[in-house]
XYZ file of C-alpha atoms in Angstrom:
697
model
C 2.624 73.430 146.789
C 1.221 71.664 149.878
C 3.800 69.995 152.089
C 4.328 66.270 151.370
C 2.323 66.475 148.128
C 2.929 63.662 145.650
C 5.638 64.207 143.056
C 5.902 62.665 139.605
C 8.795 62.341 137.149
C 8.742 62.946 133.406
C 8.274 59.208 132.880
C 5.227 59.301 135.143
C 3.776 62.251 133.233
C 4.264 60.363 129.978
C 2.411 57.366 131.430
C -0.479 59.584 132.576
C -0.860 61.223 129.171
C -0.130 58.109 127.109
C 2.828 59.676 125.274
C 6.575 59.201 125.072
C 9.042 61.026 127.298
C 10.157 63.100 124.317
C 6.678 64.653 124.192
C 6.961 65.716 127.835
C 10.330 67.368 127.108
C 8.743 69.234 124.198
C 5.890 70.469 126.396
C 8.377 71.832 128.922
C 10.217 73.751 126.204
C 7.198 75.017 124.276
C 4.767 75.923 127.078
C 5.757 78.620 129.533
C 2.935 77.627 131.886
C 4.109 74.023 132.234
C 4.544 73.250 135.969
C 7.980 74.006 137.371
C 10.075 71.255 138.987
C 9.644 70.898 142.737
C 12.305 68.275 143.385
C 14.580 65.668 141.886
C 17.741 66.653 140.043
C 18.563 68.851 137.088
C 18.712 65.844 134.768
C 15.746 64.039 136.360
C 13.382 66.626 137.844
C 10.114 65.841 139.620
C 6.866 67.805 139.507
C 3.831 68.175 141.748
C 1.278 65.594 140.607
C -1.702 67.883 141.267
C -0.193 70.701 139.178
C 0.650 68.302 136.345
C -2.859 66.822 136.279
C -4.432 70.278 136.151
C -2.135 71.407 133.328
C -2.866 68.262 131.300
C -6.612 68.805 131.727
C -6.340 72.470 130.735
C -4.474 71.442 127.588
C -7.048 68.770 126.723
C -4.426 66.042 127.080
C -6.061 64.304 130.046
C -9.713 63.701 130.737
C -9.324 61.940 134.094
C -6.523 60.025 135.772
C -7.535 56.361 136.256
C -7.695 55.472 139.935
C -4.997 52.803 139.626
C -2.616 55.368 138.049
C -3.416 57.907 140.743
C -2.617 55.366 143.463
C 0.633 54.401 141.759
C 1.701 58.023 141.343
C 0.961 58.717 144.992
C 3.034 55.695 145.977
C 5.921 56.428 143.606
C 6.053 60.071 144.738
C 5.771 59.368 148.464
C 8.151 61.617 150.444
C 9.578 58.624 152.351
C 10.124 56.611 149.167
C 8.158 54.027 147.217
C 9.143 50.987 149.314
C 8.033 52.365 152.722
C 4.845 53.595 151.060
C 4.245 50.127 149.610
C 4.798 48.545 153.043
C 2.274 50.973 154.570
C -0.166 50.143 151.787
C 0.312 46.403 152.289
C -0.332 46.759 156.033
C -3.539 48.712 155.373
C -4.706 46.200 152.758
C -4.031 43.310 155.151
C -6.148 45.048 157.774
C -8.843 45.676 155.179
C -8.832 41.983 154.268
C -8.682 40.674 157.832
C -11.111 43.087 159.508
C -13.059 44.900 156.771
C -15.771 46.067 159.175
C -13.292 48.266 161.059
C -12.160 50.231 158.014
C -15.119 52.700 157.820
C -14.560 53.679 161.463
C -10.818 54.133 160.958
C -11.275 56.356 157.898
C -14.135 58.451 159.308
C -11.757 60.727 161.223
C -9.078 63.295 160.316
C -5.814 62.233 158.737
C -3.998 62.618 162.071
C -6.625 60.607 163.894
C -6.628 57.932 161.192
C -2.835 57.545 161.422
C -3.016 56.918 165.180
C -5.901 54.449 165.079
C -4.505 52.676 162.017
C -1.113 52.118 163.652
C -2.714 50.283 166.574
C -5.038 48.251 164.349
C -2.202 47.222 162.020
C -0.022 46.168 164.949
C -2.797 43.859 166.150
C -3.249 42.275 162.713
C 0.497 41.791 162.186
C 0.876 40.205 165.629
C -1.933 37.772 164.850
C -0.416 36.853 161.489
C 3.340 36.893 162.202
C 3.717 36.608 165.974
C 4.687 39.195 168.618
C 6.524 42.319 167.499
C 9.418 41.410 169.803
C 10.037 38.212 167.807
C 13.671 38.294 166.690
C 14.009 39.222 163.042
C 10.258 39.572 162.317
C 10.134 40.943 158.796
C 7.356 43.518 159.114
C 6.353 45.826 161.955
C 3.503 48.284 162.374
C 4.478 51.831 161.309
C 4.159 54.564 163.919
C 1.452 57.247 163.576
C 4.112 59.759 162.500
C 5.313 57.392 159.778
C 1.767 56.697 158.597
C 0.554 60.304 158.462
C 2.088 61.170 155.014
C 0.630 57.902 153.673
C -2.984 58.479 154.717
C -4.167 59.933 151.341
C -2.468 57.013 149.581
C -4.107 54.464 151.889
C -7.556 55.956 151.379
C -7.079 55.768 147.596
C -5.645 52.223 147.767
C -8.672 51.054 149.752
C -10.950 52.600 147.137
C -9.047 50.759 144.402
C -9.214 47.489 146.380
C -12.972 47.816 146.662
C -13.179 47.478 142.888
C -10.303 45.158 141.999
C -9.683 43.187 145.195
C -7.202 43.518 148.045
C -4.656 40.996 146.772
C -4.914 42.257 143.192
C -4.283 45.845 144.308
C -1.111 44.921 146.172
C 0.109 42.742 143.295
C -0.428 45.613 140.858
C 1.528 48.085 142.990
C 4.299 45.593 143.778
C 4.557 44.670 140.086
C 4.911 48.333 139.143
C 7.644 48.787 141.747
C 9.548 45.754 140.483
C 9.199 46.885 136.850
C 10.377 50.396 137.737
C 13.551 49.051 139.422
C 14.590 45.986 137.376
C 18.222 46.065 138.510
C 17.354 46.236 142.184
C 15.558 42.877 142.362
C 16.351 39.361 141.164
C 13.017 37.898 140.122
C 11.838 34.311 139.853
C 9.400 34.219 136.896
C 5.947 32.737 137.662
C 6.381 29.849 135.214
C 9.610 28.753 136.893
C 8.140 29.164 140.383
C 5.174 26.969 139.445
C 7.481 24.277 138.052
C 9.651 24.225 141.184
C 6.582 24.042 143.426
C 5.131 21.208 141.318
C 8.353 19.190 141.739
C 8.113 19.246 145.554
C 4.364 18.559 145.553
C 4.605 15.229 143.684
C 4.920 11.998 145.611
C 3.043 10.251 148.390
C 3.305 12.995 151.033
C 2.274 16.503 149.994
C 4.443 19.448 151.013
C 2.571 20.926 153.980
C 5.431 22.938 155.504
C 7.667 24.774 153.047
C 10.770 26.907 153.600
C 12.388 29.432 151.281
C 15.685 30.587 152.854
C 16.309 33.224 150.126
C 12.732 34.375 149.711
C 13.279 37.420 147.485
C 9.851 38.606 146.341
C 8.098 35.479 147.659
C 7.334 34.036 144.223
C 8.338 30.462 145.141
C 6.280 30.231 148.324
C 3.380 31.932 146.601
C 3.355 29.121 144.000
C 2.834 26.365 146.607
C -0.670 24.911 146.333
C -2.236 24.435 149.781
C 0.462 24.706 152.458
C -0.120 24.451 156.199
C 2.891 26.636 157.020
C 5.279 28.841 155.058
C 8.685 29.955 156.329
C 10.618 32.749 154.612
C 13.950 34.423 155.289
C 15.372 37.334 153.290
C 18.465 39.427 153.943
C 17.094 42.699 152.513
C 14.780 44.199 155.201
C 12.623 46.115 152.708
C 12.162 43.087 150.480
C 11.491 40.854 153.488
C 8.664 43.164 154.616
C 7.105 43.248 151.144
C 7.359 39.462 150.845
C 5.765 38.917 154.249
C 2.812 41.124 153.311
C 2.516 39.512 149.884
C 2.296 36.042 151.405
C -0.147 37.188 154.082
C -2.452 38.639 151.421
C -2.119 35.515 149.258
C -2.822 32.862 151.915
C -5.745 32.394 154.276
C -5.487 32.530 158.045
C -5.286 28.744 158.230
C -1.748 28.857 156.838
C 0.883 29.698 159.455
C 3.380 32.321 158.312
C 6.858 33.062 159.614
C 8.868 35.704 157.734
C 12.260 36.768 159.064
C 14.994 39.208 158.108
C 18.637 38.212 158.193
C 21.615 36.594 156.481
C 20.463 32.991 156.121
C 23.856 31.268 156.024
C 25.351 33.332 158.856
C 22.227 33.744 161.021
C 19.702 30.999 160.325
C 16.278 32.191 161.550
C 14.835 28.650 161.769
C 17.641 26.437 163.153
C 15.294 23.720 164.450
C 12.947 23.563 161.445
C 12.535 20.269 159.581
C 10.248 21.119 156.650
C 8.499 18.896 154.147
C 10.012 20.910 151.306
C 12.541 23.646 150.604
C 12.335 25.906 147.558
C 15.237 28.221 146.890
C 16.527 30.630 144.255
C 19.840 31.485 145.954
C 22.192 34.297 144.982
C 24.786 33.069 142.495
C 28.584 33.335 142.573
C 28.872 34.977 145.994
C 32.362 35.040 147.502
C 31.345 36.665 150.792
C 28.899 34.003 151.944
C 30.580 33.212 155.266
C 33.334 30.800 154.236
C 35.795 31.933 156.926
C 33.455 32.052 159.927
C 31.371 28.949 159.091
C 34.157 26.395 158.666
C 32.846 24.108 161.457
C 29.136 24.552 160.864
C 27.216 21.239 161.285
C 25.276 21.885 158.068
C 28.286 20.881 155.938
C 27.409 17.190 156.177
C 28.548 16.515 152.607
C 31.753 18.543 152.734
C 32.903 22.083 153.457
C 32.163 24.226 150.361
C 35.001 26.146 148.769
C 34.845 29.926 148.821
C 33.789 29.839 145.157
C 31.008 27.298 145.807
C 28.372 29.370 147.602
C 25.622 27.472 145.777
C 26.738 24.197 147.372
C 26.458 25.889 150.771
C 22.816 26.694 149.950
C 22.262 23.089 148.824
C 23.456 21.762 152.180
C 21.496 24.410 154.091
C 18.355 23.190 152.292
C 19.098 19.540 153.108
C 19.697 20.435 156.762
C 16.157 21.835 156.973
C 14.324 18.847 155.484
C 12.606 16.040 157.345
C 13.711 12.541 156.306
C 12.380 11.947 152.810
C 11.638 15.669 152.302
C 12.314 17.281 148.922
C 14.236 20.417 148.012
C 14.382 22.146 144.624
C 17.043 24.781 144.007
C 17.750 26.937 140.976
C 21.461 26.622 140.209
C 23.952 28.099 137.749
C 25.134 25.451 135.250
C 28.726 25.784 136.439
C 27.764 24.260 139.811
C 27.265 20.909 138.055
C 30.800 20.746 136.692
C 33.258 23.011 138.589
C 36.187 20.943 139.850
C 36.147 22.747 143.222
C 32.757 21.175 143.996
C 33.325 17.639 142.716
C 33.819 16.027 146.174
C 30.555 17.445 147.511
C 28.726 16.397 144.350
C 30.172 12.908 144.695
C 28.984 12.586 148.301
C 25.522 13.882 147.383
C 25.335 11.109 144.777
C 26.710 8.307 146.978
C 24.231 9.005 149.767
C 21.273 9.445 147.435
C 20.662 13.094 148.359
C 20.780 14.394 144.784
C 17.931 12.938 142.736
C 17.780 14.977 139.528
C 19.555 17.694 137.556
C 17.336 19.476 135.026
C 18.685 21.881 132.406
C 16.241 24.713 131.624
C 16.059 26.752 128.421
C 17.871 30.077 128.250
C 15.454 32.803 129.293
C 13.906 30.847 132.181
C 15.270 33.203 134.854
C 17.962 35.854 135.268
C 20.643 35.848 134.003
C 18.469 35.258 130.946
C 21.286 34.525 128.522
C 22.304 31.138 129.944
C 20.389 27.863 130.516
C 20.131 27.441 134.296
C 19.693 24.133 136.155
C 17.239 22.796 138.716
C 18.599 20.443 141.356
C 16.078 18.135 143.017
C 17.287 16.766 146.360
C 15.868 14.387 148.970
C 16.914 14.096 152.619
C 18.339 10.611 153.231
C 16.920 8.707 156.194
C 17.169 5.436 158.067
C 14.299 3.845 156.158
C 15.334 5.182 152.774
C 17.746 3.439 150.434
C 20.017 5.539 148.208
C 18.875 5.539 144.605
C 21.337 3.905 142.208
C 20.410 6.401 139.466
C 20.356 10.155 138.906
C 17.712 11.602 136.609
C 19.141 13.986 133.995
C 16.741 16.076 131.891
C 17.615 18.632 129.223
C 14.907 21.060 128.082
C 17.451 23.633 126.935
C 17.224 22.878 123.206
C 14.281 24.556 121.392
C 11.986 22.405 119.305
C 12.412 22.502 115.558
C 9.703 22.699 112.932
C 10.081 21.487 109.349
C 8.016 24.392 108.086
C 9.675 27.173 110.025
C 13.187 25.832 110.380
C 15.145 25.920 113.617
C 13.715 28.031 116.385
C 15.761 31.172 116.885
C 17.904 31.336 119.965
C 16.216 33.029 122.900
C 17.381 36.607 123.215
C 18.459 38.176 126.469
C 15.201 38.826 128.228
C 13.611 36.161 126.007
C 11.249 35.116 128.798
C 8.297 36.440 126.775
C 8.677 33.662 124.216
C 9.420 30.709 126.518
C 6.869 27.904 126.196
C 6.440 27.124 129.889
C 3.666 24.632 129.206
C 6.022 22.497 127.120
C 8.825 22.833 129.694
C 6.483 21.842 132.533
C 5.246 18.824 130.591
C 8.725 17.571 129.710
C 10.132 17.996 133.228
C 7.170 16.690 135.232
C 6.607 13.700 132.937
C 10.242 12.655 133.321
C 10.264 13.259 137.091
C 6.994 11.390 137.794
C 8.076 8.469 135.636
C 11.401 8.313 137.464
C 9.743 8.554 140.893
C 6.870 6.156 140.246
C 8.739 3.436 138.380
C 11.448 2.941 140.971
C 13.871 2.098 138.177
C 15.566 4.039 135.366
C 13.107 5.929 133.229
C 13.184 5.196 129.517
C 15.861 7.225 127.810
C 14.571 9.836 125.410
C 17.209 10.874 122.852
C 18.549 14.296 123.700
C 15.870 14.915 126.378
C 16.144 12.732 129.498
C 17.735 9.657 131.028
C 18.254 7.987 134.397
C 22.033 7.546 134.671
C 23.588 5.004 137.070
C 25.420 6.848 139.822
C 28.471 4.630 139.337
C 28.921 6.099 135.837
C 29.093 9.617 137.270
C 31.631 9.008 140.048
C 34.730 9.717 138.007
C 37.459 12.322 138.502
C 35.206 15.201 137.401
C 31.741 14.172 138.707
C 30.323 16.295 135.911
C 26.517 16.358 136.223
C 25.672 18.607 133.258
C 22.744 16.801 131.533
C 23.936 17.472 127.983
C 27.163 15.531 128.655
C 25.349 12.300 129.556
C 22.256 12.212 127.360
C 22.113 10.195 124.138
C 22.343 12.575 121.180
C 19.143 13.352 119.292
C 18.817 12.142 115.735
C 20.282 14.679 113.327
C 17.626 17.344 112.691
C 14.906 14.739 113.293
C 16.660 12.014 111.305
C 17.281 11.409 107.588
C 13.548 11.403 106.781
C 13.206 14.864 108.277
C 16.217 16.100 106.306
C 14.518 14.947 103.093
C 11.393 16.926 104.000
C 13.429 20.013 104.865
C 15.251 19.824 101.524
C 11.960 19.529 99.635
C 10.552 22.505 101.529
C 13.710 24.504 100.848
C 13.533 23.745 97.109
C 9.916 24.875 97.039
C 10.721 28.085 98.946
C 13.667 28.899 96.685
C 11.319 28.684 93.711
C 8.833 30.987 95.439
C 11.606 33.439 96.249
C 12.537 33.650 92.582
C 8.912 34.338 91.658
C 8.591 37.072 94.295
C 11.853 38.832 93.431
C 10.958 42.481 92.713
C 11.027 43.541 89.091
C 13.610 45.987 87.816
C 13.215 49.422 89.389
C 12.021 52.423 87.408
C 14.105 55.506 88.287
C 12.295 58.785 88.946
C 12.957 62.183 90.451
C 12.711 62.531 94.275
C 9.123 63.208 95.340
C 8.134 66.376 97.204
C 4.881 65.335 98.865
C 3.157 67.341 101.567
C 3.847 65.455 104.788
C 1.978 64.760 107.995
C 2.997 62.922 111.165
C 1.508 59.953 112.947
C 0.810 62.203 115.921
C -1.222 64.598 113.759
C -3.157 61.708 112.232
C -3.914 60.376 115.722
C -5.238 63.751 116.850
C -7.386 63.946 113.725
C -8.858 60.490 114.418
C -7.396 58.890 111.289
C -5.591 56.292 113.408
C -5.267 55.127 117.004
C -2.048 54.674 118.970
C -1.759 51.956 121.638
C 1.183 50.771 123.720
C 1.704 47.106 124.655
C 2.961 45.298 127.724
C -0.100 45.209 129.987
C -2.788 42.695 130.829
C -3.282 39.242 132.294
C -4.925 36.121 130.950
C -4.378 32.939 128.981
C -3.960 34.386 125.473
C -0.787 34.462 123.328
C 1.387 37.567 123.150
C 2.943 39.129 120.061
C 6.444 39.903 121.282
C 9.156 42.191 119.979
C 11.065 39.083 118.904
C 8.057 37.890 116.877
C 7.790 41.215 115.052
C 11.505 41.298 114.233
C 11.498 37.675 113.039
C 8.043 37.680 111.404
C 7.005 34.643 113.457
C 3.762 33.634 115.156
C 2.949 35.078 118.614
C 5.156 33.190 121.057
C 4.773 34.993 124.387
C 2.256 34.528 127.160
C 0.488 36.820 129.596
C 0.865 36.455 133.382
C -1.992 34.387 134.760
C -2.162 36.245 138.072
C -1.983 39.829 139.187
C -4.512 42.641 138.789
C -7.260 42.259 136.234
C -6.048 44.475 133.402
C -7.263 44.303 129.833
C -4.449 43.634 127.338
C -4.281 45.408 123.995
C -5.430 42.850 121.401
C -4.243 43.224 117.823
C -6.703 43.241 114.916
C -6.274 42.597 111.170
C -4.859 45.699 109.511
C -3.058 46.961 112.629
C 0.531 48.075 112.125
C 2.960 47.128 114.907
C 6.373 48.762 115.356
C 9.126 48.082 117.940
C 10.102 51.171 119.912
C 13.583 50.067 121.059
C 16.792 49.161 119.315
C 16.637 51.180 116.125
C 16.148 49.789 112.647
C 13.148 50.101 110.365
C 10.604 47.369 111.112
C 6.824 47.441 110.777
C 4.464 44.467 110.713
C 0.910 44.432 109.392
C -1.280 42.108 111.471
C -3.003 39.360 109.472
C -5.916 37.074 110.359
C -3.582 34.413 111.800
C -2.025 36.879 114.272
C -5.235 38.747 115.155
C -6.417 38.306 118.737
C -2.938 38.125 120.263
C -2.022 40.579 123.001
C 0.463 43.342 122.237
C 3.767 42.740 124.049
C 6.269 45.025 125.703
C 8.338 47.542 123.743
C 5.783 47.514 120.917
C 3.457 50.244 119.697
C 0.325 49.635 117.691
C -1.034 51.951 114.993
C -4.636 51.176 114.066
C -5.532 53.135 110.887
C -9.038 54.020 109.806
C -9.293 51.948 106.582
C -11.403 54.676 104.932
C -8.540 57.131 105.372
C -5.252 55.177 105.488
C -4.172 51.952 103.773
C -2.316 49.785 106.359
C 0.317 48.530 103.915
C 0.959 52.087 102.735
C 1.353 53.109 106.390
C 3.725 50.212 107.205
C 5.807 50.765 104.082
C 6.497 54.445 104.702
C 7.171 53.808 108.392
C 10.040 51.535 107.331
C 11.928 54.239 105.504
C 15.438 54.640 106.942
C 15.372 58.436 106.913
C 11.909 58.432 108.485
C 13.078 56.224 111.366
C 16.233 58.243 111.883
C 14.421 61.557 112.318
C 11.837 59.972 114.661
C 14.386 58.291 116.955
C 16.078 59.535 120.090
C 19.491 58.237 121.090
C 20.749 57.386 124.569
C 24.076 55.914 125.632
C 22.808 52.327 125.472
C 19.668 52.273 123.324
C 17.753 53.925 120.517
C 14.082 54.704 121.103
C 11.532 55.361 118.373
C 8.827 57.977 118.966
C 6.098 56.701 116.647
C 4.224 60.015 116.819
C 7.066 61.710 114.935
C 7.059 59.284 111.998
C 6.006 60.979 108.766
C 3.646 60.034 105.938
C 2.907 61.748 102.627
C -0.606 63.135 102.197
C -1.931 61.039 99.308
C -5.437 60.023 98.157
C -6.550 56.584 99.320
C -6.380 55.129 95.794
C -2.747 56.246 95.466
C -1.996 54.863 98.939
C -3.375 51.490 97.885
C -1.149 51.466 94.797
C 1.906 51.947 97.032
C 0.458 49.482 99.532
C 0.320 46.702 96.942
C 4.010 47.157 96.182
C 4.938 47.266 99.880
C 2.926 44.081 100.500
C 4.756 42.286 97.696
C 8.086 43.349 99.217
C 6.997 41.967 102.606
C 6.116 38.600 101.027
C 9.516 38.507 99.325
C 11.216 39.323 102.632
C 9.310 36.535 104.426
C 10.332 34.052 101.729
C 13.990 35.064 102.105
C 13.776 34.676 105.862
C 12.211 31.215 105.595
C 14.844 30.207 103.054
C 17.577 31.143 105.503
C 15.982 29.159 108.301
C 15.457 26.054 106.219
C 18.928 26.302 104.715
C 20.496 26.574 108.159
C 18.528 23.574 109.402
C 19.497 21.496 106.372
C 23.201 22.379 106.630
C 23.431 21.645 110.369
C 21.400 18.459 109.951
C 23.783 17.257 107.237
C 26.803 17.981 109.420
C 25.222 16.100 112.348
C 24.102 13.195 110.162
C 27.489 12.766 108.523
C 29.340 12.941 111.842
C 27.076 10.494 113.723
C 26.763 8.039 110.821
C 23.011 8.385 110.166
C 23.671 9.987 106.746
C 25.930 8.315 104.166
C 28.585 10.504 102.483
C 27.474 9.623 98.950
């Protein structure tokens, strides 16, 4: 194997071949000529990418590796690691964007020569964009020729990919893959949340021209700002700071000044003299080691010295210290920061001086940790010509909307970001905020949703600012009229459930059909297998939650990133979840058709002349079938759809079974709807009786 050749793991091989990891393990056991490991560990070996590609082609399992996959595999298998390789790639792409005419000359020499010339060219571009290399804490520096040499094949391939998809799109694709491959290493700010936070600082008479993010992370917040004149970023993790600097440089034009620094923001502020128009921040939560002991006399604590357990209030005051008079800051906060007793004096002073303008409760699933509803705090720097506001705006978007036809919306699961309706959240928050800002007086109270609360009402012993504690309660389940409609719908559904109840079973002897597998059917062309989770665009997404709950597509695709075609479902497709165990299969109908296939879902598209879709879905749901096709890890069960079995039956016999399976699915849907409506009616009656809107008899 050539020195420094790209390596790939079993997961990477599975991605190249479009199979599950179990298939790769089987190939290793069954084929003596399968490439031998060249690195990694005994439990997680790595293989030479070139040898793997050749073996897959020889076996007819790979026609050609797409360029984007080749670039990713080269990056992921880089001998120095994926992050340094991604930094090198970002530097090369920035050069390609800034001075595209120089690239042919740089690449027209040997790899050694290219590394030397490229290092000098990159240093010039980085100096122009971020200032001199000697600048204290500059986040990204030009790699040396020796560091660049192993990356030259990767950089040539990345430039080729950028020629087709775009420079920014190429970097976003590679960065997105790195973030997805290491979910526990990074705390992400979802695009929908970043756009909302940026929109909150961009409202008002003066647009946010200079914006600071003191805990920049992956740069999502600064990237969401519309047309800034200058962006300032600080991040403690050097690798992440370099990636963020390059991401922002590729996203903005040269007219936007950029300053990206590495360092501990609270202990070593990189911009001590900066007074920005706006501050956006997603700070780390619940940190004890934030500098409490050494920062006791820091001038930033204008509203009180934060307790050791109140690191978030230290970030709040850091943000205020970096605003011009009248400037706006938006911070993502844990809900406990609004009510912990240890922070009540600082909260009280923020209110008295008019620095805290709004507290907004978000739905669970808006950002990690996904299981709890986080808050947004909107702050404004007090000034000599500004009078403290006598009210605080409180908004609660945490409660899901309810529908009389579908019953109460299910609670968002952990990782339920796929089903969050960001458009509705944006509308509710921005409408309330603009009304509050423009009117100059308390906005009209909306039951259960938003209200401008007089500050004097909040300055009690607790200074509890949790929105739900101060908002007028919503009418019980939409009010008595809505309860009447829910009861009528429930009565109708109960009648339908009785009609759909399966008839008495007819016992028979166990069948001994000849069996085939989904994998064999796919190889024979009787069905297609597709995996979800990719693509960008405006369309809806059929999520794992939707399949499990038999609900309409509720997710959304990212609107930015590389142009990648999503897998769109068609009528007659059968969709199965691949994680979590349990026998679930959903046949796509006309109402669901056109949605994109979400993560952790696999699509089986049968040839209708060979396989009836309801027959396919019914047999896939068999408990024994799922058990033999599943693999078990310490924390999850994974279904390998290729191992699921079907009996070999004539199409007419399949259709007879399919009709029965379809009737069972309709009965199951009716039972599910009955449960939802019943739960909504019961809770609505409890709420109505306890708030007096429903009489007891």
